[in-house]
Amino acid sequence: MTACAHSSDPYLPGSGDDRFGVDHYDLTITYRPASNRLDGEARIAATVLDETRDVCLDLAGLAVDKVTVDGKRAAKYRHRKGKLHITLPGPKRAGEPLALVVTYSGQPQPVSGVWGDVGWEELSEGALVAGQPNGAPSWFPCNDRPSDKATYRIGVTCDSPFTVIANGALVERRAGASTTTWRFEQPEPMATYLATVQIGHYDLREIETTTPRQLIARPARLAAATRREFARQGEMMRCFEELFGPYPFGAYTVVVTDDPLEIPLEAQGMSTFGANQVDGRRGQERLVAHELAHQWFGNSLTIERWSDIWLNEGFACYAEWLWSERSGGPSAQACAQRYWKRLRDADQDLLLVDPGPESMFDDRVYKRGALALHAVRGALGSDAFFGWLRSWVADHRHGTVSTAAFRDHLAAHADVSEVVSRWLDRPEVPSLPTVSGDRAS
């Protein structure tokens, strides 16, 4: 992507525009799996944040057919290298509404970067979207920065043999002669990278009918394996609600593709696993816990900038250890000791507070982040730690968070700044943090 002069995140300098914020995306797409053809319209309701005469949207690999601004055809726009530059009819002041409509089409492809290919991905039969960190522009025009959260309406028309799943609640399913239209409403604010569409030959079943509702979509051939693999997810949900606070969305859907995937993928209200991650022996249960925990840490509490990625991954990794502790497996202390030894044997050149874009998804970010939280728990004691954790989640529910906010919120409860600084601000791995006796409660 070409850089936008008004994008402020150094990890993704080509993404987003700080001059406006999106309030709502209304996406209508038609997709043909056989030809990988997408025709779309994005209606974007936004608010201007800084006076401007133009704005930028992110859209990669697809052609722009038409743009309107406030109901009138745009006099001028330019689309190249993943950036759609739109000249407004006149200057807009801060606080003024902005309505954009973009009609677009083409064959969606993933966005390539230092993290591999992300975004729209064809499957052997169907497609999925894995948007983190900058894959959203592969299927819709957007203001692609994690701090710009909006509500969504997503409508997808696809060949009738396919099942479509997207973020939020299914509010309409209308069958035609050969296609079916599916419409979803996502009322809680969502970052662009968490928006997803899943298309495949899926059977959709309920795992839990109690609140929050839990569903699983999987190929018929994997019915028995998925039933065993996710057998304890309901118990896991209740555990995390006790430790973190209420589940932040209306429902939770797990999608298991018929294809193998390199890693599971989180989206808002949803997680996606590959067929290779479902062995029917609960061998990947830590990943089930990790992806579920992202609904609190990453999806409800979304990072302002990508340098704060440890607030997503460190918390989700620590949730794995907490589930292990609660469910009769190794304690969090045993998990901490195991991964502390690995970190001590690895290169000690990573700053958790700013790992750099190339190391954003380095496993050391995950494990060191979890160890930082374990160290805070050791300093506070378990009761105080979980009280602080629930207040952190509640105070920032459906908002954005940063490392600075983390420090401030913790400082309001206790002075453990030196403990935090050792793990966040210095590359050397500190001594093993210790939590004596207590299990998650």
Tab-separated table of C-alpha atoms in Angstrom:
chain	number	residue	atom	x	y	z
A	1	MET	CA	0.000	0.000	0.000
A	2	THR	CA	1.041	3.589	-0.499
A	3	ALA	CA	1.360	5.574	2.692
A	4	CYS	CA	-1.382	7.950	3.761
A	5	ALA	CA	-0.003	11.224	5.066
A	6	HIS	CA	-2.649	11.120	7.773
A	7	SER	CA	-1.946	7.607	9.080
A	8	SER	CA	-0.244	7.642	12.470
A	9	ASP	CA	0.600	3.981	13.189
A	10	PRO	CA	4.298	3.357	12.383
A	11	TYR	CA	3.737	-0.416	12.282
A	12	LEU	CA	1.308	-0.025	9.354
A	13	PRO	CA	2.117	3.388	7.863
A	14	GLY	CA	0.022	2.668	4.787
A	15	SER	CA	-3.206	1.987	6.688
A	16	GLY	CA	-5.981	4.214	7.953
A	17	ASP	CA	-6.750	7.916	7.990
A	18	ASP	CA	-6.811	9.792	11.306
A	19	ARG	CA	-8.906	12.655	9.923
A	20	PHE	CA	-12.204	10.816	10.212
A	21	GLY	CA	-13.814	8.016	12.189
A	22	VAL	CA	-16.362	5.529	10.894
A	23	ASP	CA	-19.598	5.097	12.840
A	24	HIS	CA	-21.191	2.386	10.709
A	25	TYR	CA	-20.410	0.130	7.739
A	26	ASP	CA	-23.287	-1.247	5.656
A	27	LEU	CA	-21.723	-3.854	3.354
A	28	THR	CA	-23.588	-5.598	0.548
A	29	ILE	CA	-21.636	-8.154	-1.471
A	30	THR	CA	-22.358	-10.874	-3.991
A	31	TYR	CA	-19.787	-13.653	-4.187
A	32	ARG	CA	-19.382	-16.483	-6.702
A	33	PRO	CA	-17.050	-19.162	-5.251
A	34	ALA	CA	-16.463	-20.944	-8.571
A	35	SER	CA	-14.946	-17.838	-10.192
A	36	ASN	CA	-13.866	-16.046	-6.997
A	37	ARG	CA	-15.861	-13.026	-8.151
A	38	LEU	CA	-16.988	-10.357	-5.693
A	39	ASP	CA	-19.286	-7.418	-6.416
A	40	GLY	CA	-19.780	-5.066	-3.506
A	41	GLU	CA	-21.211	-1.823	-2.219
A	42	ALA	CA	-20.001	-0.207	0.989
A	43	ARG	CA	-22.114	2.515	2.581
A	44	ILE	CA	-19.988	4.261	5.188
A	45	ALA	CA	-21.378	6.678	7.786
A	46	ALA	CA	-18.499	8.636	9.313
A	47	THR	CA	-17.636	11.720	11.366
A	48	VAL	CA	-14.886	14.168	10.469
A	49	LEU	CA	-12.287	14.524	13.242
A	50	ASP	CA	-10.006	17.179	11.720
A	51	GLU	CA	-10.895	19.777	9.105
A	52	THR	CA	-10.131	18.344	5.683
A	53	ARG	CA	-10.862	18.577	1.960
A	54	ASP	CA	-10.149	14.907	1.228
A	55	VAL	CA	-10.090	11.472	2.880
A	56	CYS	CA	-8.452	8.101	2.219
A	57	LEU	CA	-9.960	4.634	2.348
A	58	ASP	CA	-8.081	1.336	2.198
A	59	LEU	CA	-9.050	-1.062	-0.613
A	60	ALA	CA	-6.578	-3.549	-2.068
A	61	GLY	CA	-6.795	-5.674	-5.203
A	62	LEU	CA	-10.331	-4.713	-6.222
A	63	ALA	CA	-11.544	-2.142	-8.761
A	64	VAL	CA	-13.547	0.935	-7.780
A	65	ASP	CA	-16.570	1.414	-10.016
A	66	LYS	CA	-18.259	4.441	-8.425
A	67	VAL	CA	-17.900	6.776	-5.412
A	68	THR	CA	-20.466	9.136	-3.932
A	69	VAL	CA	-19.971	11.676	-1.157
A	70	ASP	CA	-23.000	12.863	0.822
A	71	GLY	CA	-25.319	11.505	-1.869
A	72	LYS	CA	-23.527	13.102	-4.820
A	73	ARG	CA	-21.130	11.461	-7.238
A	74	ALA	CA	-17.553	12.279	-6.269
A	75	ALA	CA	-16.016	14.809	-8.611
A	76	LYS	CA	-12.579	13.325	-8.166
A	77	TYR	CA	-11.058	10.183	-6.712
A	78	ARG	CA	-7.856	8.224	-7.262
A	79	HIS	CA	-7.306	4.542	-6.493
A	80	ARG	CA	-3.815	3.084	-6.616
A	81	LYS	CA	-1.678	0.730	-4.547
A	82	GLY	CA	-4.385	-0.044	-2.025
A	83	LYS	CA	-5.437	3.562	-1.285
A	84	LEU	CA	-8.643	5.239	-2.415
A	85	HIS	CA	-8.112	9.018	-2.230
A	86	ILE	CA	-11.429	10.905	-2.357
A	87	THR	CA	-11.650	14.676	-2.870
A	88	LEU	CA	-14.650	16.105	-1.008
A	89	PRO	CA	-16.994	18.621	-2.686
A	90	GLY	CA	-15.885	21.197	-0.133
A	91	PRO	CA	-14.015	21.423	3.176
A	92	LYS	CA	-15.431	19.517	6.135
A	93	ARG	CA	-15.019	20.766	9.692
A	94	ALA	CA	-14.421	18.584	12.753
A	95	GLY	CA	-17.676	17.085	14.004
A	96	GLU	CA	-19.461	17.144	10.636
A	97	PRO	CA	-20.998	13.915	9.283
A	98	LEU	CA	-19.598	12.302	6.167
A	99	ALA	CA	-21.455	9.737	4.036
A	100	LEU	CA	-19.439	7.694	1.540
A	101	VAL	CA	-20.701	5.034	-0.853
A	102	VAL	CA	-18.196	2.924	-2.796
A	103	THR	CA	-19.221	0.414	-5.466
A	104	TYR	CA	-16.432	-2.033	-6.284
A	105	SER	CA	-15.735	-5.425	-7.857
A	106	GLY	CA	-13.123	-7.983	-8.810
A	107	GLN	CA	-11.441	-11.156	-7.632
A	108	PRO	CA	-10.449	-10.732	-3.982
A	109	GLN	CA	-6.965	-11.812	-3.000
A	110	PRO	CA	-5.049	-11.703	0.292
A	111	VAL	CA	-2.864	-8.720	1.135
A	112	SER	CA	0.821	-9.683	1.248
A	113	GLY	CA	3.157	-8.341	3.922
A	114	VAL	CA	5.865	-9.239	6.413
A	115	TRP	CA	3.303	-11.412	8.250
A	116	GLY	CA	2.432	-13.431	5.137
A	117	ASP	CA	-0.840	-13.250	3.232
A	118	VAL	CA	-3.868	-11.986	5.172
A	119	GLY	CA	-7.447	-11.165	4.275
A	120	TRP	CA	-9.777	-12.877	1.802
A	121	GLU	CA	-8.677	-16.459	1.186
A	122	GLU	CA	-10.157	-19.026	-1.170
A	123	LEU	CA	-10.777	-22.491	0.239
A	124	SER	CA	-11.171	-25.712	-1.726
A	125	GLU	CA	-14.906	-24.980	-1.586
A	126	GLY	CA	-15.740	-21.524	-0.282
A	127	ALA	CA	-13.746	-18.736	1.295
A	128	LEU	CA	-12.793	-17.152	4.592
A	129	VAL	CA	-11.441	-13.833	5.831
A	130	ALA	CA	-8.496	-13.667	8.229
A	131	GLY	CA	-8.098	-9.928	8.645
A	132	GLN	CA	-5.364	-9.446	11.242
A	133	PRO	CA	-3.597	-7.083	10.961
A	134	ASN	CA	-4.300	-5.409	7.581
A	135	GLY	CA	-6.423	-7.866	5.583
A	136	ALA	CA	-9.773	-6.055	5.797
A	137	PRO	CA	-9.134	-3.967	2.630
A	138	SER	CA	-8.955	-7.196	0.623
A	139	TRP	CA	-12.775	-7.359	0.640
A	140	PHE	CA	-14.225	-3.947	1.569
A	141	PRO	CA	-13.150	-0.279	1.556
A	142	CYS	CA	-12.455	0.834	5.111
A	143	ASN	CA	-10.565	3.093	7.469
A	144	ASP	CA	-8.186	0.311	8.438
A	145	ARG	CA	-6.855	1.234	11.859
A	146	PRO	CA	-7.660	-0.801	14.989
A	147	SER	CA	-8.764	2.193	17.042
A	148	ASP	CA	-11.532	3.101	14.577
A	149	LYS	CA	-14.334	0.804	15.761
A	150	ALA	CA	-17.776	0.893	14.167
A	151	THR	CA	-21.042	-1.022	14.014
A	152	TYR	CA	-21.712	-3.210	10.983
A	153	ARG	CA	-24.410	-4.603	8.751
A	154	ILE	CA	-23.099	-7.298	6.440
A	155	GLY	CA	-25.159	-8.754	3.603
A	156	VAL	CA	-23.780	-11.585	1.481
A	157	THR	CA	-25.446	-13.218	-1.534
A	158	CYS	CA	-23.897	-16.538	-2.521
A	159	ASP	CA	-24.732	-19.745	-4.363
A	160	SER	CA	-27.413	-21.574	-2.383
A	161	PRO	CA	-25.481	-24.766	-1.549
A	162	PHE	CA	-23.105	-22.662	0.569
A	163	THR	CA	-23.599	-21.491	4.145
A	164	VAL	CA	-22.517	-17.922	4.944
A	165	ILE	CA	-21.465	-16.809	8.423
A	166	ALA	CA	-20.415	-13.281	9.381
A	167	ASN	CA	-20.075	-11.153	12.504
A	168	GLY	CA	-23.126	-10.499	14.639
A	169	ALA	CA	-26.648	-11.899	14.593
A	170	LEU	CA	-28.263	-13.376	11.505
A	171	VAL	CA	-31.291	-11.127	10.937
A	172	GLU	CA	-32.404	-12.327	7.511
A	173	ARG	CA	-31.946	-15.337	5.257
A	174	ARG	CA	-33.697	-15.108	1.894
A	175	ALA	CA	-33.470	-17.871	-0.697
A	176	GLY	CA	-33.779	-17.145	-4.398
A	177	ALA	CA	-33.763	-19.372	-7.470
A	178	SER	CA	-30.068	-20.281	-7.216
A	179	THR	CA	-28.635	-17.973	-4.570
A	180	THR	CA	-29.315	-17.153	-0.941
A	181	THR	CA	-28.854	-13.779	0.748
A	182	TRP	CA	-27.678	-13.689	4.352
A	183	ARG	CA	-27.764	-10.498	6.446
A	184	PHE	CA	-26.008	-9.990	9.757
A	185	GLU	CA	-26.089	-7.155	12.304
A	186	GLN	CA	-23.080	-6.422	14.528
A	187	PRO	CA	-24.312	-3.818	17.053
A	188	GLU	CA	-21.175	-3.708	19.227
A	189	PRO	CA	-18.320	-1.570	17.870
A	190	MET	CA	-15.797	-3.620	15.909
A	191	ALA	CA	-12.345	-2.959	14.471
A	192	THR	CA	-11.932	-3.553	10.738
A	193	TYR	CA	-9.444	-6.398	11.177
A	194	LEU	CA	-12.041	-8.343	13.190
A	195	ALA	CA	-14.679	-8.244	10.443
A	196	THR	CA	-15.062	-11.593	8.685
A	197	VAL	CA	-17.081	-13.642	6.243
A	198	GLN	CA	-16.956	-17.454	6.256
A	199	ILE	CA	-18.356	-19.358	3.278
A	200	GLY	CA	-18.484	-23.144	3.038
A	201	HIS	CA	-20.536	-26.328	3.185
A	202	TYR	CA	-21.235	-26.125	6.898
A	203	ASP	CA	-23.733	-27.649	9.274
A	204	LEU	CA	-24.543	-25.121	11.999
A	205	ARG	CA	-25.291	-26.525	15.458
A	206	GLU	CA	-25.699	-25.178	18.978
A	207	ILE	CA	-23.127	-26.193	21.590
A	208	GLU	CA	-24.808	-24.299	24.418
A	209	THR	CA	-28.335	-22.907	24.415
A	210	THR	CA	-27.839	-20.912	27.613
A	211	THR	CA	-26.653	-17.295	27.531
A	212	PRO	CA	-24.368	-16.581	25.798
A	213	ARG	CA	-25.491	-18.799	22.948
A	214	GLN	CA	-22.648	-20.889	21.491
A	215	LEU	CA	-22.709	-22.365	17.989
A	216	ILE	CA	-20.401	-24.422	15.841
A	217	ALA	CA	-20.266	-24.595	12.042
A	218	ARG	CA	-18.420	-27.592	10.610
A	219	PRO	CA	-18.420	-30.015	7.688
A	220	ALA	CA	-20.601	-33.046	8.296
A	221	ARG	CA	-17.564	-35.348	8.211
A	222	LEU	CA	-16.091	-33.607	11.278
A	223	ALA	CA	-19.233	-33.761	13.421
A	224	ALA	CA	-17.947	-36.308	15.954
A	225	ALA	CA	-14.444	-34.829	16.176
A	226	THR	CA	-15.696	-31.274	16.752
A	227	ARG	CA	-18.189	-32.447	19.359
A	228	ARG	CA	-15.346	-33.968	21.383
A	229	GLU	CA	-12.833	-31.189	20.664
A	230	PHE	CA	-15.109	-28.424	21.958
A	231	ALA	CA	-16.833	-30.472	24.658
A	232	ARG	CA	-15.552	-28.257	27.465
A	233	GLN	CA	-16.054	-24.894	25.770
A	234	GLY	CA	-19.251	-24.217	27.735
A	235	GLU	CA	-17.372	-24.804	30.973
A	236	MET	CA	-14.548	-22.655	29.660
A	237	MET	CA	-16.984	-19.828	28.903
A	238	ARG	CA	-18.340	-19.927	32.449
A	239	CYS	CA	-14.805	-19.924	33.849
A	240	PHE	CA	-13.796	-16.870	31.825
A	241	GLU	CA	-16.977	-15.008	32.687
A	242	GLU	CA	-16.156	-15.546	36.342
A	243	LEU	CA	-12.548	-14.440	35.951
A	244	PHE	CA	-12.954	-11.615	33.393
A	245	GLY	CA	-16.594	-10.531	33.593
A	246	PRO	CA	-19.616	-11.108	31.330
A	247	TYR	CA	-19.057	-12.316	27.781
A	248	PRO	CA	-19.109	-9.087	25.735
A	249	PHE	CA	-21.223	-10.145	22.727
A	250	GLY	CA	-24.580	-11.724	21.963
A	251	ALA	CA	-23.261	-15.122	20.855
A	252	TYR	CA	-20.074	-17.017	20.060
A	253	THR	CA	-19.618	-19.060	16.893
A	254	VAL	CA	-16.798	-21.487	16.113
A	255	VAL	CA	-16.186	-22.282	12.448
A	256	VAL	CA	-14.209	-25.414	11.530
A	257	THR	CA	-13.148	-25.379	7.880
A	258	ASP	CA	-12.796	-28.474	5.714
A	259	ASP	CA	-9.303	-27.219	4.812
A	260	PRO	CA	-6.207	-27.149	7.036
A	261	LEU	CA	-5.171	-23.770	8.459
A	262	GLU	CA	-1.783	-22.693	9.754
A	263	ILE	CA	-3.242	-21.263	12.966
A	264	PRO	CA	-6.733	-20.622	14.378
A	265	LEU	CA	-8.140	-17.176	13.645
A	266	GLU	CA	-10.124	-14.832	15.853
A	267	ALA	CA	-12.834	-12.448	14.725
A	268	GLN	CA	-15.434	-10.552	16.735
A	269	GLY	CA	-17.908	-13.045	18.171
A	270	MET	CA	-16.253	-15.843	16.218
A	271	SER	CA	-13.191	-18.084	15.890
A	272	THR	CA	-12.073	-20.235	12.974
A	273	PHE	CA	-10.170	-23.517	13.217
A	274	GLY	CA	-8.791	-25.681	10.438
A	275	ALA	CA	-9.620	-29.354	10.058
A	276	ASN	CA	-6.036	-30.130	11.109
A	277	GLN	CA	-6.658	-28.467	14.496
A	278	VAL	CA	-9.560	-30.756	15.371
A	279	ASP	CA	-8.319	-34.237	16.253
A	280	GLY	CA	-11.243	-35.205	18.490
A	281	ARG	CA	-8.899	-35.823	21.439
A	282	ARG	CA	-8.914	-32.266	22.854
A	283	GLY	CA	-5.265	-32.006	21.879
A	284	GLN	CA	-5.724	-28.342	20.957
A	285	GLU	CA	-7.767	-27.246	23.956
A	286	ARG	CA	-5.328	-24.485	24.839
A	287	LEU	CA	-6.080	-22.952	21.423
A	288	VAL	CA	-9.815	-23.192	22.110
A	289	ALA	CA	-9.168	-21.210	25.315
A	290	HIS	CA	-6.881	-18.730	23.568
A	291	GLU	CA	-9.359	-17.864	20.817
A	292	LEU	CA	-12.278	-17.606	23.241
A	293	ALA	CA	-10.273	-15.267	25.489
A	294	HIS	CA	-9.724	-12.914	22.545
A	295	GLN	CA	-13.415	-12.032	22.718
A	296	TRP	CA	-12.537	-10.049	25.842
A	297	PHE	CA	-8.896	-9.199	25.022
A	298	GLY	CA	-8.663	-7.910	21.474
A	299	ASN	CA	-12.300	-7.781	20.427
A	300	SER	CA	-14.077	-5.978	23.271
A	301	LEU	CA	-10.864	-4.319	24.475
A	302	THR	CA	-9.130	-3.412	21.219
A	303	ILE	CA	-5.637	-1.973	21.014
A	304	GLU	CA	-5.219	1.601	19.824
A	305	ARG	CA	-1.949	0.869	17.996
A	306	TRP	CA	-0.276	-2.309	16.817
A	307	SER	CA	2.732	-1.748	19.075
A	308	ASP	CA	0.393	-2.654	21.957
A	309	ILE	CA	-0.275	-6.147	20.532
A	310	TRP	CA	0.813	-7.771	23.809
A	311	LEU	CA	-2.462	-6.524	25.330
A	312	ASN	CA	-4.213	-8.942	22.957
A	313	GLU	CA	-1.846	-11.869	22.878
A	314	GLY	CA	-0.330	-11.783	26.358
A	315	PHE	CA	-3.770	-11.719	27.969
A	316	ALA	CA	-5.095	-14.515	25.715
A	317	CYS	CA	-2.013	-16.615	26.419
A	318	TYR	CA	-2.433	-16.100	30.166
A	319	ALA	CA	-6.060	-17.198	29.780
A	320	GLU	CA	-4.719	-20.531	28.490
A	321	TRP	CA	-2.773	-20.943	31.739
A	322	LEU	CA	-5.761	-19.892	33.837
A	323	TRP	CA	-7.973	-22.463	32.110
A	324	SER	CA	-5.317	-25.130	32.656
A	325	GLU	CA	-5.188	-24.165	36.320
A	326	ARG	CA	-8.960	-24.142	36.740
A	327	SER	CA	-9.632	-27.363	34.781
A	328	GLY	CA	-7.235	-29.629	36.639
A	329	GLY	CA	-4.162	-29.252	34.439
A	330	PRO	CA	-0.824	-27.674	35.338
A	331	SER	CA	-1.096	-24.527	37.447
A	332	ALA	CA	-0.364	-21.109	36.030
A	333	GLN	CA	2.850	-21.206	38.052
A	334	ALA	CA	3.916	-24.439	36.341
A	335	CYS	CA	3.084	-22.953	32.933
A	336	ALA	CA	5.010	-19.796	33.819
A	337	GLN	CA	8.064	-21.797	34.827
A	338	ARG	CA	7.984	-23.796	31.593
A	339	TYR	CA	7.810	-20.774	29.304
A	340	TRP	CA	10.142	-18.635	31.411
A	341	LYS	CA	12.867	-21.205	30.782
A	342	ARG	CA	12.212	-21.015	27.039
A	343	LEU	CA	12.431	-17.225	27.084
A	344	ARG	CA	15.680	-17.301	29.041
A	345	ASP	CA	17.160	-19.587	26.357
A	346	ALA	CA	15.926	-17.420	23.473
A	347	ASP	CA	17.321	-14.124	22.165
A	348	GLN	CA	16.706	-11.348	24.691
A	349	ASP	CA	16.339	-8.453	22.296
A	350	LEU	CA	12.586	-7.834	22.380
A	351	LEU	CA	10.838	-4.931	24.084
A	352	LEU	CA	7.322	-6.031	24.923
A	353	VAL	CA	6.048	-2.461	24.847
A	354	ASP	CA	7.397	-1.991	21.304
A	355	PRO	CA	8.422	-5.274	19.639
A	356	GLY	CA	8.582	-3.799	16.138
A	357	PRO	CA	6.356	-4.742	13.193
A	358	GLU	CA	8.459	-7.751	12.156
A	359	SER	CA	8.190	-9.235	15.668
A	360	MET	CA	4.574	-8.278	16.311
A	361	PHE	CA	3.450	-11.922	16.260
A	362	ASP	CA	6.639	-13.417	17.684
A	363	ASP	CA	5.826	-16.116	20.234
A	364	ARG	CA	7.938	-14.205	22.756
A	365	VAL	CA	5.303	-11.426	22.717
A	366	TYR	CA	2.657	-13.975	23.710
A	367	LYS	CA	4.655	-15.710	26.431
A	368	ARG	CA	6.396	-12.645	27.841
A	369	GLY	CA	3.049	-10.845	27.980
A	370	ALA	CA	1.546	-13.745	29.905
A	371	LEU	CA	4.524	-13.780	32.260
A	372	ALA	CA	4.134	-10.046	32.849
A	373	LEU	CA	0.559	-10.638	33.986
A	374	HIS	CA	1.674	-13.543	36.159
A	375	ALA	CA	4.247	-11.234	37.756
A	376	VAL	CA	1.530	-8.654	38.463
A	377	ARG	CA	-0.596	-11.397	39.994
A	378	GLY	CA	2.327	-12.408	42.183
A	379	ALA	CA	2.829	-8.829	43.325
A	380	LEU	CA	-0.866	-8.170	44.032
A	381	GLY	CA	-2.002	-11.574	45.244
A	382	SER	CA	-4.639	-13.561	43.394
A	383	ASP	CA	-7.730	-11.956	44.934
A	384	ALA	CA	-6.572	-8.415	44.202
A	385	PHE	CA	-5.306	-9.399	40.751
A	386	PHE	CA	-8.610	-10.848	39.584
A	387	GLY	CA	-10.481	-7.904	41.069
A	388	TRP	CA	-8.231	-5.574	39.083
A	389	LEU	CA	-8.617	-7.707	35.949
A	390	ARG	CA	-12.418	-7.605	36.069
A	391	SER	CA	-12.365	-3.830	36.516
A	392	TRP	CA	-9.931	-3.447	33.594
A	393	VAL	CA	-12.332	-5.372	31.364
A	394	ALA	CA	-15.439	-3.570	32.626
A	395	ASP	CA	-14.005	-0.049	32.415
A	396	HIS	CA	-12.856	-0.491	28.795
A	397	ARG	CA	-15.690	-2.687	27.490
A	398	HIS	CA	-16.182	-2.175	23.722
A	399	GLY	CA	-13.474	0.488	23.713
A	400	THR	CA	-9.774	0.817	22.940
A	401	VAL	CA	-6.802	0.276	25.217
A	402	SER	CA	-3.099	1.062	25.280
A	403	THR	CA	-0.082	0.165	27.369
A	404	ALA	CA	-0.278	3.628	28.935
A	405	ALA	CA	-3.894	2.975	29.947
A	406	PHE	CA	-2.839	-0.402	31.353
A	407	ARG	CA	-0.196	1.252	33.537
A	408	ASP	CA	-2.611	3.940	34.707
A	409	HIS	CA	-5.374	1.481	35.523
A	410	LEU	CA	-2.975	-0.703	37.483
A	411	ALA	CA	-1.505	2.294	39.324
A	412	ALA	CA	-4.989	3.156	40.596
A	413	HIS	CA	-5.033	-0.193	42.395
A	414	ALA	CA	-1.430	-0.616	43.576
A	415	ASP	CA	2.101	0.569	42.936
A	416	VAL	CA	3.668	-2.270	40.987
A	417	SER	CA	5.246	-0.043	38.355
A	418	GLU	CA	8.715	-1.517	38.825
A	419	VAL	CA	7.411	-5.046	38.315
A	420	VAL	CA	5.611	-3.943	35.145
A	421	SER	CA	8.600	-2.005	33.833
A	422	ARG	CA	10.937	-4.989	34.176
A	423	TRP	CA	8.734	-7.026	31.837
A	424	LEU	CA	7.595	-4.326	29.415
A	425	ASP	CA	10.465	-1.867	29.069
A	426	ARG	CA	13.645	-3.953	29.195
A	427	PRO	CA	14.807	-6.688	26.824
A	428	GLU	CA	16.397	-8.898	29.482
A	429	VAL	CA	14.108	-11.587	30.872
A	430	PRO	CA	13.541	-10.911	34.614
A	431	SER	CA	13.591	-13.602	37.280
A	432	LEU	CA	10.740	-16.117	37.342
A	433	PRO	CA	7.586	-14.540	38.781
A	434	THR	CA	5.981	-16.527	41.571
A	435	VAL	CA	2.373	-16.995	42.589
A	436	SER	CA	2.294	-19.109	45.714
A	437	GLY	CA	-0.464	-21.589	46.444
A	438	ASP	CA	-3.518	-19.894	44.952
A	439	ARG	CA	-5.355	-21.225	41.949
A	440	ALA	CA	-7.587	-19.039	39.801
A	441	SER	CA	-10.673	-18.258	41.825
